Amino acid sequence: MIEISPIGVVSSPLVSAASAPRQGDEGAPDAWLEFDAAVATGLADLAPGQEVLVLTWFDRAARDVLAVRPRGDADRPLTGVFSTRSPDRPNPIGLHRVTVLEIDGLRVKVNNLEALDGTPIVDVKPVLGGVAER
Amino acid sequence: MIEISPIGVVSSPLVSAASAPRQGDEGAPDAWLEFDAAVATGLADLAPGQEVLVLTWFDRAARDVLAVRPRGDADRPLTGVFSTRSPDRPNPIGLHRVTVLEIDGLRVKVNNLEALDGTPIVDVKPVLGGVAER
């Protein structure tokens, strides 16, 4: 077993899966990432305008699901979850590509986040540019 | 606390961090993803030629590191880990964009994987195309 310690939590107007878009670029709202003080040093180089990958833990997902109908569409065949972005999967890690809009201490505002209010944040990574830029 | 259950393990010629490239597209070798039989249903729709995101757990990383010199370069300033791809970070989840080369039952061969031999696999996700293709 591997233990994840959340580093923060999502603060969002989205409170139920029924109201959430399926992906961030399908109309998801701005949201605040509220980080724990313990990880402040790790946040020091984030800045508005940067594109980052936010990793979350879909704490309301079903972990015993291995096949779904994509996008909840009854006309689509059952598909192995590793070929879908369904939140229901053995380890429900959410992967969100967003842009940093604003930083206020331990709070970071981002756009296009489809994670629900209260979702734990587990990591943030930069979007990698080409090899020469690294 | 959140518990991750690995779904498989990486089988790779890379056995030490010193021999591993820093990113998959910087000369990383082909590797086999060896999945547990329990998740076979989730793998059913993977096929050679697909681009996927493999999420791993860097089990040899240091979790108490919040700032690093990028790429281990002593000339670069200490940088918050959430602005780097360092494996050393509070929750050392690896994110690897690879292409599926071959499938043999529960074993999936991929290219460009910089994870070390024995690294736990925690999730696989498709690379998302444009909104109209979903």
CSV table of C-alpha atoms in Angstrom, one decimal:
chain,number,residue,atom,x,y,z
A,1,MET,CA,0.0,0.0,0.0
A,2,ILE,CA,1.1,3.5,-0.8
A,3,GLU,CA,-0.1,6.5,1.2
A,4,ILE,CA,-0.8,9.9,-0.3
A,5,SER,CA,-0.9,13.0,1.9
A,6,PRO,CA,-3.0,15.7,0.3
A,7,ILE,CA,-1.2,19.0,-0.1
A,8,GLY,CA,-4.4,21.1,-0.3
A,9,VAL,CA,-8.0,21.2,-1.3
A,10,VAL,CA,-10.1,22.6,-4.2
A,11,SER,CA,-12.4,25.4,-3.5
A,12,SER,CA,-15.0,25.6,-6.4
A,13,PRO,CA,-18.6,26.5,-7.1
A,14,LEU,CA,-19.0,22.9,-8.4
A,15,VAL,CA,-20.6,20.9,-5.6
A,16,SER,CA,-22.1,17.8,-7.4
A,17,ALA,CA,-20.9,15.6,-10.3
A,18,ALA,CA,-24.2,16.3,-12.0
A,19,SER,CA,-23.3,19.9,-12.4
A,20,ALA,CA,-19.7,19.3,-13.4
A,21,PRO,CA,-18.5,19.3,-17.0
A,22,ARG,CA,-16.7,16.1,-18.1
A,23,GLN,CA,-13.4,17.9,-18.8
A,24,GLY,CA,-11.9,21.2,-17.8
A,25,ASP,CA,-12.1,22.6,-21.3
A,26,GLU,CA,-15.8,21.9,-21.6
A,27,GLY,CA,-16.9,24.9,-19.6
A,28,ALA,CA,-15.4,24.3,-16.2
A,29,PRO,CA,-15.3,27.3,-13.9
A,30,ASP,CA,-12.4,29.1,-12.2
A,31,ALA,CA,-11.5,27.6,-8.9
A,32,TRP,CA,-9.1,28.3,-6.0
A,33,LEU,CA,-6.5,25.7,-5.0
A,34,GLU,CA,-6.0,26.1,-1.2
A,35,PHE,CA,-2.6,24.7,-0.2
A,36,ASP,CA,-1.4,23.6,3.2
A,37,ALA,CA,1.2,25.9,4.8
A,38,ALA,CA,3.5,22.9,5.0
A,39,VAL,CA,4.1,23.0,1.2
A,40,ALA,CA,4.6,26.7,0.8
A,41,THR,CA,8.2,26.4,-0.2
A,42,GLY,CA,7.2,24.1,-3.1
A,43,LEU,CA,4.8,26.8,-4.4
A,44,ALA,CA,7.3,29.6,-4.5
A,45,ASP,CA,7.9,29.6,-8.2
A,46,LEU,CA,4.4,29.4,-9.5
A,47,ALA,CA,3.2,32.6,-11.2
A,48,PRO,CA,0.2,33.9,-13.1
A,49,GLY,CA,0.1,32.9,-16.7
A,50,GLN,CA,1.8,29.6,-16.2
A,51,GLU,CA,0.2,26.4,-17.5
A,52,VAL,CA,0.4,23.6,-14.9
A,53,LEU,CA,-0.9,20.1,-14.4
A,54,VAL,CA,-2.9,19.7,-11.2
A,55,LEU,CA,-3.3,16.2,-9.8
A,56,THR,CA,-6.2,15.6,-7.5
A,57,TRP,CA,-7.8,12.6,-5.8
A,58,PHE,CA,-11.5,12.0,-6.9
A,59,ASP,CA,-12.6,11.2,-3.4
A,60,ARG,CA,-16.2,10.6,-4.5
A,61,ALA,CA,-15.3,8.1,-7.2
A,62,ALA,CA,-16.0,4.3,-7.3
A,63,ARG,CA,-12.7,2.3,-7.1
A,64,ASP,CA,-14.2,-1.1,-8.1
A,65,VAL,CA,-15.2,0.0,-11.6
A,66,LEU,CA,-13.1,-1.4,-14.5
A,67,ALA,CA,-15.3,-0.6,-17.5
A,68,VAL,CA,-17.7,2.3,-18.3
A,69,ARG,CA,-19.7,3.7,-21.1
A,70,PRO,CA,-17.6,6.8,-22.1
A,71,ARG,CA,-19.2,10.1,-21.2
A,72,GLY,CA,-22.1,8.2,-19.6
A,73,ASP,CA,-23.5,7.6,-23.1
A,74,ALA,CA,-25.7,4.5,-23.1
A,75,ASP,CA,-25.1,4.1,-26.9
A,76,ARG,CA,-21.4,3.7,-26.4
A,77,PRO,CA,-19.9,0.2,-25.7
A,78,LEU,CA,-18.5,-0.7,-22.3
A,79,THR,CA,-14.9,0.4,-22.4
A,80,GLY,CA,-11.9,-0.5,-20.1
A,81,VAL,CA,-11.4,2.4,-17.7
A,82,PHE,CA,-7.7,2.8,-18.7
A,83,SER,CA,-8.9,3.9,-22.1
A,84,THR,CA,-11.2,6.5,-20.6
A,85,ARG,CA,-11.0,9.6,-18.3
A,86,SER,CA,-13.8,8.3,-16.1
A,87,PRO,CA,-13.2,9.3,-12.4
A,88,ASP,CA,-14.3,5.8,-11.5
A,89,ARG,CA,-11.1,3.6,-11.6
A,90,PRO,CA,-8.9,1.7,-9.2
A,91,ASN,CA,-6.8,4.8,-8.3
A,92,PRO,CA,-9.0,7.8,-9.0
A,93,ILE,CA,-6.3,10.4,-9.7
A,94,GLY,CA,-7.6,13.4,-11.5
A,95,LEU,CA,-5.3,15.1,-14.1
A,96,HIS,CA,-6.2,18.7,-14.9
A,97,ARG,CA,-4.3,21.1,-17.3
A,98,VAL,CA,-5.1,24.6,-16.1
A,99,THR,CA,-3.6,28.1,-16.3
A,100,VAL,CA,-2.6,30.0,-13.1
A,101,LEU,CA,-4.7,33.2,-12.9
A,102,GLU,CA,-3.8,34.7,-9.6
A,103,ILE,CA,-1.8,33.9,-6.4
A,104,ASP,CA,-2.8,35.1,-2.9
A,105,GLY,CA,-0.4,33.5,-0.4
A,106,LEU,CA,-1.3,29.8,-0.2
A,107,ARG,CA,-4.3,30.2,-2.5
A,108,VAL,CA,-3.8,29.8,-6.3
A,109,LYS,CA,-6.6,30.7,-8.7
A,110,VAL,CA,-6.8,28.6,-11.9
A,111,ASN,CA,-9.2,28.3,-14.8
A,112,ASN,CA,-11.0,25.4,-16.3
A,113,LEU,CA,-11.1,23.1,-13.3
A,114,GLU,CA,-13.8,20.4,-13.3
A,115,ALA,CA,-12.9,18.9,-9.9
A,116,LEU,CA,-15.6,19.3,-7.2
A,117,ASP,CA,-15.4,21.6,-4.2
A,118,GLY,CA,-13.5,19.8,-1.5
A,119,THR,CA,-11.5,17.5,-3.8
A,120,PRO,CA,-8.0,16.8,-2.3
A,121,ILE,CA,-5.0,18.1,-4.3
A,122,VAL,CA,-2.1,15.7,-4.4
A,123,ASP,CA,0.5,17.3,-6.8
A,124,VAL,CA,1.2,20.2,-9.2
A,125,LYS,CA,3.6,19.8,-12.1
A,126,PRO,CA,4.7,22.2,-14.8
A,127,VAL,CA,3.6,21.5,-18.4
A,128,LEU,CA,6.9,20.5,-20.1
A,129,GLY,CA,8.0,22.5,-23.1
A,130,GLY,CA,10.4,21.1,-25.8
A,131,VAL,CA,13.6,19.4,-24.7
A,132,ALA,CA,15.7,22.5,-25.5
A,133,GLU,CA,13.7,24.7,-23.0
A,134,ARG,CA,14.2,22.5,-20.0
B,1,MET,CA,-4.7,9.6,4.3
B,2,ILE,CA,-5.4,8.2,0.9
B,3,GLU,CA,-4.3,4.7,0.0
B,4,ILE,CA,-3.2,3.8,-3.5
B,5,SER,CA,-3.2,0.2,-4.6
B,6,PRO,CA,-0.6,-0.4,-7.4
B,7,ILE,CA,-2.2,-2.0,-10.5
B,8,GLY,CA,1.1,-3.3,-11.9
B,9,VAL,CA,4.9,-2.8,-12.1
B,10,VAL,CA,7.4,-1.5,-14.6
B,11,SER,CA,9.9,-4.0,-16.1
B,12,SER,CA,12.8,-2.0,-17.6
B,13,PRO,CA,16.5,-2.2,-18.2
B,14,LEU,CA,16.8,1.0,-16.1
B,15,VAL,CA,17.9,0.0,-12.6
B,16,SER,CA,19.4,3.1,-11.1
B,17,ALA,CA,18.5,6.8,-11.2
B,18,ALA,CA,22.1,7.6,-12.3
B,19,SER,CA,21.4,5.6,-15.5
B,20,ALA,CA,18.0,7.0,-16.2
B,21,PRO,CA,17.3,10.0,-18.5
B,22,ARG,CA,15.5,12.9,-16.9
B,23,GLN,CA,12.5,12.7,-19.2
B,24,GLY,CA,11.1,9.9,-21.4
B,25,ASP,CA,11.8,11.8,-24.6
B,26,GLU,CA,15.5,12.2,-23.7
B,27,GLY,CA,16.5,8.7,-24.7
B,28,ALA,CA,14.5,6.5,-22.3
B,29,PRO,CA,14.2,2.9,-23.4
B,30,ASP,CA,11.2,0.7,-24.2
B,31,ALA,CA,9.8,-1.0,-21.1
B,32,TRP,CA,7.1,-3.5,-20.3
B,33,LEU,CA,4.2,-2.6,-18.0
B,34,GLU,CA,3.2,-5.8,-16.2
B,35,PHE,CA,-0.3,-5.5,-14.9
B,36,ASP,CA,-2.1,-7.4,-12.2
B,37,ALA,CA,-4.7,-9.9,-13.3
B,38,ALA,CA,-7.3,-8.0,-11.2
B,39,VAL,CA,-7.3,-5.1,-13.6
B,40,ALA,CA,-7.5,-7.0,-16.9
B,41,THR,CA,-10.9,-5.7,-17.7
B,42,GLY,CA,-9.7,-2.2,-17.5
B,43,LEU,CA,-7.0,-2.9,-20.1
B,44,ALA,CA,-9.2,-4.4,-22.7
B,45,ASP,CA,-9.3,-1.4,-25.1
B,46,LEU,CA,-5.6,-0.6,-25.1
B,47,ALA,CA,-4.1,-1.2,-28.6
B,48,PRO,CA,-0.7,-0.8,-30.2
B,49,GLY,CA,-0.2,2.7,-31.6
B,50,GLN,CA,-2.2,4.5,-28.9
B,51,GLU,CA,-0.6,7.3,-27.0
B,52,VAL,CA,-1.3,7.0,-23.3
B,53,LEU,CA,-0.4,8.6,-20.0
B,54,VAL,CA,1.1,6.2,-17.5
B,55,LEU,CA,1.1,7.3,-13.9
B,56,THR,CA,3.6,5.7,-11.6
B,57,TRP,CA,4.8,6.0,-8.0
B,58,PHE,CA,8.4,6.9,-7.7
B,59,ASP,CA,9.1,4.6,-4.8
B,60,ARG,CA,12.7,5.6,-4.4
B,61,ALA,CA,12.0,9.4,-4.2
B,62,ALA,CA,12.4,11.6,-1.2
B,63,ARG,CA,9.1,13.0,0.0
B,64,ASP,CA,10.4,15.7,2.3
B,65,VAL,CA,11.9,17.8,-0.5
B,66,LEU,CA,10.2,21.0,-1.4
B,67,ALA,CA,12.9,22.8,-3.5
B,68,VAL,CA,15.5,21.4,-5.9
B,69,ARG,CA,18.0,22.7,-8.5
B,70,PRO,CA,16.3,21.8,-11.8
B,71,ARG,CA,18.0,18.9,-13.6
B,72,GLY,CA,20.5,18.6,-10.7
B,73,ASP,CA,22.3,21.6,-12.2
B,74,ALA,CA,24.3,23.4,-9.4
B,75,ASP,CA,24.2,26.6,-11.5
B,76,ARG,CA,20.4,26.8,-11.3
B,77,PRO,CA,18.6,28.4,-8.4
B,78,LEU,CA,16.6,26.4,-5.8
B,79,THR,CA,13.2,26.0,-7.3
B,80,GLY,CA,9.9,25.0,-5.7
B,81,VAL,CA,9.2,21.4,-6.6
B,82,PHE,CA,5.7,22.2,-8.0
B,83,SER,CA,7.5,24.1,-10.7
B,84,THR,CA,9.7,21.1,-11.6
B,85,ARG,CA,9.4,17.5,-12.7
B,86,SER,CA,11.7,16.3,-9.9
B,87,PRO,CA,10.7,12.9,-8.6
B,88,ASP,CA,11.5,14.2,-5.1
B,89,ARG,CA,8.2,15.8,-3.9
B,90,PRO,CA,5.6,15.2,-1.3
B,91,ASN,CA,3.5,12.8,-3.4
B,92,PRO,CA,6.0,11.4,-6.0
B,93,ILE,CA,3.6,10.5,-8.8
B,94,GLY,CA,5.3,10.0,-12.1
B,95,LEU,CA,3.5,11.1,-15.3
B,96,HIS,CA,4.8,9.5,-18.5
B,97,ARG,CA,3.5,10.1,-22.0
B,98,VAL,CA,4.3,7.0,-24.0
B,99,THR,CA,3.1,5.0,-27.1
B,100,VAL,CA,1.8,1.5,-26.8
B,101,LEU,CA,4.1,-0.8,-28.9
B,102,GLU,CA,2.8,-4.3,-28.2
B,103,ILE,CA,0.3,-6.1,-26.0
B,104,ASP,CA,0.9,-9.6,-24.7
B,105,GLY,CA,-1.9,-10.5,-22.3
B,106,LEU,CA,-1.3,-8.5,-19.1
B,107,ARG,CA,2.0,-7.1,-20.4
B,108,VAL,CA,2.0,-3.9,-22.4
B,109,LYS,CA,5.2,-2.7,-24.1
B,110,VAL,CA,5.7,1.1,-24.4
B,111,ASN,CA,8.4,3.4,-25.6
B,112,ASN,CA,10.2,6.3,-23.9
B,113,LEU,CA,9.7,5.3,-20.2
B,114,GLU,CA,12.2,6.8,-17.8
B,115,ALA,CA,10.8,5.0,-14.7
B,116,LEU,CA,13.1,2.5,-13.0
B,117,ASP,CA,12.7,-1.3,-13.0
B,118,GLY,CA,10.2,-2.2,-10.3
B,119,THR,CA,8.4,1.1,-10.1
B,120,PRO,CA,4.7,0.6,-9.2
B,121,ILE,CA,2.1,1.6,-11.8
B,122,VAL,CA,-0.9,3.4,-10.4
B,123,ASP,CA,-3.0,4.4,-13.4
B,124,VAL,CA,-3.2,4.6,-17.2
B,125,LYS,CA,-5.2,7.3,-19.0
B,126,PRO,CA,-5.7,8.1,-22.7
B,127,VAL,CA,-4.2,11.3,-24.2
B,128,LEU,CA,-7.3,13.5,-24.8
B,129,GLY,CA,-7.8,14.7,-28.3
B,130,GLY,CA,-9.9,17.8,-29.2
B,131,VAL,CA,-13.4,18.2,-27.7
B,132,ALA,CA,-15.1,17.1,-30.8
B,133,GLU,CA,-13.3,13.7,-30.8
B,134,ARG,CA,-14.4,12.7,-27.3
